[in-house]
Amino acid sequence: DYKPSPRLSVFVSTLTGKFTIVMSQKLADLGYFGVRPAWRNEAGQLLPGTGERFRSEVGGFVNVRYSDKIFENISLRSRLDLFSNYLRNPQNVDVNWENLIDFKVNKFISASLFCHLVYDDDIMINVDRDGDGKIDGKGPRLQVKETLGIGFSYKFE
């Protein structure tokens, strides 16, 4: 774990295991989260219970953490995880990036803004390739989650 400053930490592992466990057989049968989907019969129908619920990967891993007080009332925490599967498409790096900005508005009000970006080449998402409004394929896509939180506090004395 390399720490060039109190605010920054970098961890590099040349050999790491990454495991995905899908608890729902229904989701596993559909091939969610990058696991192998259920087999299909001659008519093209899914055979329930035949989808894999576990996926393992071996590769390199980098973790970067940054934390700083930007202003007196604003702080930032960021975590970036990068993973490259050595056995399948090592050039396609999985990205997991979380950013949290905390705001202290005043004595009573605080706010937080959270942004989470995920890209995994093995996770297929429904896409509209020709822009006609209909799903016509699957492919890897950037997943974005944003959350805004507002907090109120009062101290009783």
JSON list of C-alpha atoms in Angstrom, two decimals:
[
{"chain": "A", "resi": 1, "resn": "ASP", "atom": "CA", "xyz": [0.00, 0.00, 0.00]},
{"chain": "A", "resi": 2, "resn": "TYR", "atom": "CA", "xyz": [1.74, 3.14, -1.27]},
{"chain": "A", "resi": 3, "resn": "LYS", "atom": "CA", "xyz": [0.80, 6.38, 0.52]},
{"chain": "A", "resi": 4, "resn": "PRO", "atom": "CA", "xyz": [2.54, 9.35, -1.08]},
{"chain": "A", "resi": 5, "resn": "SER", "atom": "CA", "xyz": [0.48, 11.71, 1.09]},
{"chain": "A", "resi": 6, "resn": "PRO", "atom": "CA", "xyz": [-2.02, 11.45, 3.96]},
{"chain": "A", "resi": 7, "resn": "ARG", "atom": "CA", "xyz": [-4.80, 12.08, 1.42]},
{"chain": "A", "resi": 8, "resn": "LEU", "atom": "CA", "xyz": [-3.78, 9.53, -1.24]},
{"chain": "A", "resi": 9, "resn": "SER", "atom": "CA", "xyz": [-3.37, 5.76, -1.10]},
{"chain": "A", "resi": 10, "resn": "VAL", "atom": "CA", "xyz": [-2.50, 3.43, -4.00]},
{"chain": "A", "resi": 11, "resn": "PHE", "atom": "CA", "xyz": [-2.62, -0.37, -3.79]},
{"chain": "A", "resi": 12, "resn": "VAL", "atom": "CA", "xyz": [-1.47, -2.60, -6.66]},
{"chain": "A", "resi": 13, "resn": "SER", "atom": "CA", "xyz": [-1.86, -6.38, -6.79]},
{"chain": "A", "resi": 14, "resn": "THR", "atom": "CA", "xyz": [-0.53, -8.33, -9.75]},
{"chain": "A", "resi": 15, "resn": "LEU", "atom": "CA", "xyz": [-2.54, -11.44, -8.83]},
{"chain": "A", "resi": 16, "resn": "THR", "atom": "CA", "xyz": [-6.08, -11.09, -7.49]},
{"chain": "A", "resi": 17, "resn": "GLY", "atom": "CA", "xyz": [-9.22, -13.20, -7.55]},
{"chain": "A", "resi": 18, "resn": "LYS", "atom": "CA", "xyz": [-12.59, -11.66, -8.37]},
{"chain": "A", "resi": 19, "resn": "PHE", "atom": "CA", "xyz": [-15.72, -13.68, -7.65]},
{"chain": "A", "resi": 20, "resn": "THR", "atom": "CA", "xyz": [-19.35, -13.08, -8.59]},
{"chain": "A", "resi": 21, "resn": "ILE", "atom": "CA", "xyz": [-22.10, -15.00, -6.80]},
{"chain": "A", "resi": 22, "resn": "VAL", "atom": "CA", "xyz": [-25.69, -14.66, -8.04]},
{"chain": "A", "resi": 23, "resn": "MET", "atom": "CA", "xyz": [-28.07, -15.75, -5.28]},
{"chain": "A", "resi": 24, "resn": "SER", "atom": "CA", "xyz": [-31.20, -15.73, -7.46]},
{"chain": "A", "resi": 25, "resn": "GLN", "atom": "CA", "xyz": [-31.40, -18.68, -9.85]},
{"chain": "A", "resi": 26, "resn": "LYS", "atom": "CA", "xyz": [-33.85, -16.69, -12.00]},
{"chain": "A", "resi": 27, "resn": "LEU", "atom": "CA", "xyz": [-31.26, -13.94, -12.53]},
{"chain": "A", "resi": 28, "resn": "ALA", "atom": "CA", "xyz": [-28.52, -16.54, -13.07]},
{"chain": "A", "resi": 29, "resn": "ASP", "atom": "CA", "xyz": [-30.65, -18.24, -15.74]},
{"chain": "A", "resi": 30, "resn": "LEU", "atom": "CA", "xyz": [-30.93, -14.88, -17.54]},
{"chain": "A", "resi": 31, "resn": "GLY", "atom": "CA", "xyz": [-27.14, -14.44, -17.44]},
{"chain": "A", "resi": 32, "resn": "TYR", "atom": "CA", "xyz": [-27.15, -11.35, -15.22]},
{"chain": "A", "resi": 33, "resn": "PHE", "atom": "CA", "xyz": [-23.91, -10.07, -13.67]},
{"chain": "A", "resi": 34, "resn": "GLY", "atom": "CA", "xyz": [-21.76, -11.82, -16.27]},
{"chain": "A", "resi": 35, "resn": "VAL", "atom": "CA", "xyz": [-22.53, -15.45, -15.35]},
{"chain": "A", "resi": 36, "resn": "ARG", "atom": "CA", "xyz": [-23.28, -18.02, -18.06]},
{"chain": "A", "resi": 37, "resn": "PRO", "atom": "CA", "xyz": [-27.06, -18.00, -18.79]},
{"chain": "A", "resi": 38, "resn": "ALA", "atom": "CA", "xyz": [-29.29, -21.08, -18.76]},
{"chain": "A", "resi": 39, "resn": "TRP", "atom": "CA", "xyz": [-29.18, -23.55, -21.59]},
{"chain": "A", "resi": 40, "resn": "ARG", "atom": "CA", "xyz": [-31.94, -23.41, -24.20]},
{"chain": "A", "resi": 41, "resn": "ASN", "atom": "CA", "xyz": [-33.87, -26.32, -25.67]},
{"chain": "A", "resi": 42, "resn": "GLU", "atom": "CA", "xyz": [-34.41, -26.93, -29.39]},
{"chain": "A", "resi": 43, "resn": "ALA", "atom": "CA", "xyz": [-37.34, -24.47, -29.38]},
{"chain": "A", "resi": 44, "resn": "GLY", "atom": "CA", "xyz": [-35.12, -21.74, -27.93]},
{"chain": "A", "resi": 45, "resn": "GLN", "atom": "CA", "xyz": [-36.76, -21.77, -24.50]},
{"chain": "A", "resi": 46, "resn": "LEU", "atom": "CA", "xyz": [-34.64, -21.34, -21.37]},
{"chain": "A", "resi": 47, "resn": "LEU", "atom": "CA", "xyz": [-34.15, -24.45, -19.29]},
{"chain": "A", "resi": 48, "resn": "PRO", "atom": "CA", "xyz": [-34.68, -23.18, -15.72]},
{"chain": "A", "resi": 49, "resn": "GLY", "atom": "CA", "xyz": [-31.98, -23.98, -13.20]},
{"chain": "A", "resi": 50, "resn": "THR", "atom": "CA", "xyz": [-29.17, -24.48, -15.73]},
{"chain": "A", "resi": 51, "resn": "GLY", "atom": "CA", "xyz": [-27.64, -20.99, -15.48]},
{"chain": "A", "resi": 52, "resn": "GLU", "atom": "CA", "xyz": [-24.40, -20.66, -13.53]},
{"chain": "A", "resi": 53, "resn": "ARG", "atom": "CA", "xyz": [-24.60, -18.81, -10.22]},
{"chain": "A", "resi": 54, "resn": "PHE", "atom": "CA", "xyz": [-20.85, -18.39, -9.71]},
{"chain": "A", "resi": 55, "resn": "ARG", "atom": "CA", "xyz": [-18.13, -16.76, -11.81]},
{"chain": "A", "resi": 56, "resn": "SER", "atom": "CA", "xyz": [-14.45, -16.49, -10.96]},
{"chain": "A", "resi": 57, "resn": "GLU", "atom": "CA", "xyz": [-11.78, -14.34, -12.55]},
{"chain": "A", "resi": 58, "resn": "VAL", "atom": "CA", "xyz": [-8.03, -14.00, -12.00]},
{"chain": "A", "resi": 59, "resn": "GLY", "atom": "CA", "xyz": [-6.19, -10.81, -12.83]},
{"chain": "A", "resi": 60, "resn": "GLY", "atom": "CA", "xyz": [-4.49, -7.62, -11.77]},
{"chain": "A", "resi": 61, "resn": "PHE", "atom": "CA", "xyz": [-6.06, -5.11, -9.41]},
{"chain": "A", "resi": 62, "resn": "VAL", "atom": "CA", "xyz": [-5.42, -1.44, -8.62]},
{"chain": "A", "resi": 63, "resn": "ASN", "atom": "CA", "xyz": [-7.13, 0.49, -5.82]},
{"chain": "A", "resi": 64, "resn": "VAL", "atom": "CA", "xyz": [-6.71, 4.27, -5.50]},
{"chain": "A", "resi": 65, "resn": "ARG", "atom": "CA", "xyz": [-8.23, 6.19, -2.58]},
{"chain": "A", "resi": 66, "resn": "TYR", "atom": "CA", "xyz": [-8.27, 9.94, -2.17]},
{"chain": "A", "resi": 67, "resn": "SER", "atom": "CA", "xyz": [-9.73, 11.99, 0.66]},
{"chain": "A", "resi": 68, "resn": "ASP", "atom": "CA", "xyz": [-9.44, 15.72, 1.17]},
{"chain": "A", "resi": 69, "resn": "LYS", "atom": "CA", "xyz": [-11.13, 18.72, 2.67]},
{"chain": "A", "resi": 70, "resn": "ILE", "atom": "CA", "xyz": [-11.60, 20.93, -0.40]},
{"chain": "A", "resi": 71, "resn": "PHE", "atom": "CA", "xyz": [-12.92, 23.92, 1.54]},
{"chain": "A", "resi": 72, "resn": "GLU", "atom": "CA", "xyz": [-13.75, 24.50, 5.19]},
{"chain": "A", "resi": 73, "resn": "ASN", "atom": "CA", "xyz": [-17.24, 23.08, 4.68]},
{"chain": "A", "resi": 74, "resn": "ILE", "atom": "CA", "xyz": [-16.73, 20.71, 1.71]},
{"chain": "A", "resi": 75, "resn": "SER", "atom": "CA", "xyz": [-14.94, 17.35, 1.76]},
{"chain": "A", "resi": 76, "resn": "LEU", "atom": "CA", "xyz": [-14.29, 14.78, -0.96]},
{"chain": "A", "resi": 77, "resn": "ARG", "atom": "CA", "xyz": [-13.77, 11.03, -0.75]},
{"chain": "A", "resi": 78, "resn": "SER", "atom": "CA", "xyz": [-13.00, 9.04, -3.87]},
{"chain": "A", "resi": 79, "resn": "ARG", "atom": "CA", "xyz": [-12.26, 5.36, -4.46]},
{"chain": "A", "resi": 80, "resn": "LEU", "atom": "CA", "xyz": [-11.24, 3.90, -7.82]},
{"chain": "A", "resi": 81, "resn": "ASP", "atom": "CA", "xyz": [-10.92, 0.13, -8.36]},
{"chain": "A", "resi": 82, "resn": "LEU", "atom": "CA", "xyz": [-9.52, -1.23, -11.62]},
{"chain": "A", "resi": 83, "resn": "PHE", "atom": "CA", "xyz": [-9.42, -4.95, -12.48]},
{"chain": "A", "resi": 84, "resn": "SER", "atom": "CA", "xyz": [-8.09, -6.72, -15.56]},
{"chain": "A", "resi": 85, "resn": "ASN", "atom": "CA", "xyz": [-8.96, -10.39, -16.09]},
{"chain": "A", "resi": 86, "resn": "TYR", "atom": "CA", "xyz": [-5.79, -12.13, -17.30]},
{"chain": "A", "resi": 87, "resn": "LEU", "atom": "CA", "xyz": [-7.68, -15.09, -18.76]},
{"chain": "A", "resi": 88, "resn": "ARG", "atom": "CA", "xyz": [-10.33, -13.30, -20.84]},
{"chain": "A", "resi": 89, "resn": "ASN", "atom": "CA", "xyz": [-9.91, -9.96, -22.65]},
{"chain": "A", "resi": 90, "resn": "PRO", "atom": "CA", "xyz": [-7.21, -8.49, -20.39]},
{"chain": "A", "resi": 91, "resn": "GLN", "atom": "CA", "xyz": [-7.35, -5.24, -22.40]},
{"chain": "A", "resi": 92, "resn": "ASN", "atom": "CA", "xyz": [-10.90, -4.62, -21.12]},
{"chain": "A", "resi": 93, "resn": "VAL", "atom": "CA", "xyz": [-10.50, -3.15, -17.66]},
{"chain": "A", "resi": 94, "resn": "ASP", "atom": "CA", "xyz": [-13.36, -3.29, -15.15]},
{"chain": "A", "resi": 95, "resn": "VAL", "atom": "CA", "xyz": [-13.89, 0.09, -13.50]},
{"chain": "A", "resi": 96, "resn": "ASN", "atom": "CA", "xyz": [-15.61, 0.77, -10.18]},
{"chain": "A", "resi": 97, "resn": "TRP", "atom": "CA", "xyz": [-15.38, 4.44, -9.13]},
{"chain": "A", "resi": 98, "resn": "GLU", "atom": "CA", "xyz": [-17.16, 5.95, -6.13]},
{"chain": "A", "resi": 99, "resn": "ASN", "atom": "CA", "xyz": [-17.12, 9.67, -5.30]},
{"chain": "A", "resi": 100, "resn": "LEU", "atom": "CA", "xyz": [-18.70, 11.30, -2.26]},
{"chain": "A", "resi": 101, "resn": "ILE", "atom": "CA", "xyz": [-18.81, 15.05, -1.67]},
{"chain": "A", "resi": 102, "resn": "ASP", "atom": "CA", "xyz": [-20.04, 16.20, 1.74]},
{"chain": "A", "resi": 103, "resn": "PHE", "atom": "CA", "xyz": [-21.29, 19.76, 2.22]},
{"chain": "A", "resi": 104, "resn": "LYS", "atom": "CA", "xyz": [-21.82, 21.40, 5.60]},
{"chain": "A", "resi": 105, "resn": "VAL", "atom": "CA", "xyz": [-24.27, 24.13, 4.59]},
{"chain": "A", "resi": 106, "resn": "ASN", "atom": "CA", "xyz": [-24.74, 25.60, 8.05]},
{"chain": "A", "resi": 107, "resn": "LYS", "atom": "CA", "xyz": [-25.12, 24.57, 11.68]},
{"chain": "A", "resi": 108, "resn": "PHE", "atom": "CA", "xyz": [-28.34, 22.67, 10.94]},
{"chain": "A", "resi": 109, "resn": "ILE", "atom": "CA", "xyz": [-28.16, 21.53, 7.31]},
{"chain": "A", "resi": 110, "resn": "SER", "atom": "CA", "xyz": [-25.74, 19.21, 5.55]},
{"chain": "A", "resi": 111, "resn": "ALA", "atom": "CA", "xyz": [-25.82, 17.63, 2.11]},
{"chain": "A", "resi": 112, "resn": "SER", "atom": "CA", "xyz": [-24.01, 14.85, 0.34]},
{"chain": "A", "resi": 113, "resn": "LEU", "atom": "CA", "xyz": [-23.62, 14.04, -3.33]},
{"chain": "A", "resi": 114, "resn": "PHE", "atom": "CA", "xyz": [-22.67, 10.47, -4.24]},
{"chain": "A", "resi": 115, "resn": "CYS", "atom": "CA", "xyz": [-21.72, 9.30, -7.73]},
{"chain": "A", "resi": 116, "resn": "HIS", "atom": "CA", "xyz": [-20.92, 5.66, -8.51]},
{"chain": "A", "resi": 117, "resn": "LEU", "atom": "CA", "xyz": [-19.64, 4.62, -11.95]},
{"chain": "A", "resi": 118, "resn": "VAL", "atom": "CA", "xyz": [-19.33, 0.95, -12.93]},
{"chain": "A", "resi": 119, "resn": "TYR", "atom": "CA", "xyz": [-18.06, -0.54, -16.18]},
{"chain": "A", "resi": 120, "resn": "ASP", "atom": "CA", "xyz": [-17.61, -4.29, -16.57]},
{"chain": "A", "resi": 121, "resn": "ASP", "atom": "CA", "xyz": [-17.14, -5.69, -20.05]},
{"chain": "A", "resi": 122, "resn": "ASP", "atom": "CA", "xyz": [-18.67, -9.03, -18.96]},
{"chain": "A", "resi": 123, "resn": "ILE", "atom": "CA", "xyz": [-22.01, -7.53, -17.88]},
{"chain": "A", "resi": 124, "resn": "MET", "atom": "CA", "xyz": [-24.36, -7.24, -20.83]},
{"chain": "A", "resi": 125, "resn": "ILE", "atom": "CA", "xyz": [-27.02, -4.54, -20.75]},
{"chain": "A", "resi": 126, "resn": "ASN", "atom": "CA", "xyz": [-29.98, -4.19, -23.13]},
{"chain": "A", "resi": 127, "resn": "VAL", "atom": "CA", "xyz": [-29.24, -1.58, -25.80]},
{"chain": "A", "resi": 128, "resn": "ASP", "atom": "CA", "xyz": [-31.02, 0.17, -28.66]},
{"chain": "A", "resi": 129, "resn": "ARG", "atom": "CA", "xyz": [-28.33, 0.04, -31.36]},
{"chain": "A", "resi": 130, "resn": "ASP", "atom": "CA", "xyz": [-30.25, 1.84, -34.13]},
{"chain": "A", "resi": 131, "resn": "GLY", "atom": "CA", "xyz": [-32.05, 4.50, -32.04]},
{"chain": "A", "resi": 132, "resn": "ASP", "atom": "CA", "xyz": [-35.59, 3.39, -32.89]},
{"chain": "A", "resi": 133, "resn": "GLY", "atom": "CA", "xyz": [-36.65, 3.05, -29.25]},
{"chain": "A", "resi": 134, "resn": "LYS", "atom": "CA", "xyz": [-36.65, -0.77, -29.30]},
{"chain": "A", "resi": 135, "resn": "ILE", "atom": "CA", "xyz": [-34.14, -3.02, -27.57]},
{"chain": "A", "resi": 136, "resn": "ASP", "atom": "CA", "xyz": [-32.26, -4.88, -30.30]},
{"chain": "A", "resi": 137, "resn": "GLY", "atom": "CA", "xyz": [-29.13, -6.18, -28.62]},
{"chain": "A", "resi": 138, "resn": "LYS", "atom": "CA", "xyz": [-26.95, -6.45, -25.56]},
{"chain": "A", "resi": 139, "resn": "GLY", "atom": "CA", "xyz": [-23.57, -5.01, -24.80]},
{"chain": "A", "resi": 140, "resn": "PRO", "atom": "CA", "xyz": [-21.36, -3.60, -22.09]},
{"chain": "A", "resi": 141, "resn": "ARG", "atom": "CA", "xyz": [-22.30, -0.10, -20.95]},
{"chain": "A", "resi": 142, "resn": "LEU", "atom": "CA", "xyz": [-21.31, 2.41, -18.32]},
{"chain": "A", "resi": 143, "resn": "GLN", "atom": "CA", "xyz": [-23.61, 2.21, -15.29]},
{"chain": "A", "resi": 144, "resn": "VAL", "atom": "CA", "xyz": [-24.15, 5.43, -13.33]},
{"chain": "A", "resi": 145, "resn": "LYS", "atom": "CA", "xyz": [-25.76, 5.88, -9.92]},
{"chain": "A", "resi": 146, "resn": "GLU", "atom": "CA", "xyz": [-26.14, 9.32, -8.35]},
{"chain": "A", "resi": 147, "resn": "THR", "atom": "CA", "xyz": [-27.60, 10.13, -4.95]},
{"chain": "A", "resi": 148, "resn": "LEU", "atom": "CA", "xyz": [-28.24, 13.49, -3.34]},
{"chain": "A", "resi": 149, "resn": "GLY", "atom": "CA", "xyz": [-28.85, 13.50, 0.40]},
{"chain": "A", "resi": 150, "resn": "ILE", "atom": "CA", "xyz": [-30.01, 16.38, 2.57]},
{"chain": "A", "resi": 151, "resn": "GLY", "atom": "CA", "xyz": [-29.65, 16.18, 6.34]},
{"chain": "A", "resi": 152, "resn": "PHE", "atom": "CA", "xyz": [-31.08, 18.24, 9.16]},
{"chain": "A", "resi": 153, "resn": "SER", "atom": "CA", "xyz": [-29.65, 18.15, 12.66]},
{"chain": "A", "resi": 154, "resn": "TYR", "atom": "CA", "xyz": [-30.39, 19.87, 15.91]},
{"chain": "A", "resi": 155, "resn": "LYS", "atom": "CA", "xyz": [-28.53, 19.43, 19.16]},
{"chain": "A", "resi": 156, "resn": "PHE", "atom": "CA", "xyz": [-30.63, 19.45, 22.34]},
{"chain": "A", "resi": 157, "resn": "GLU", "atom": "CA", "xyz": [-28.85, 20.80, 25.38]}
]
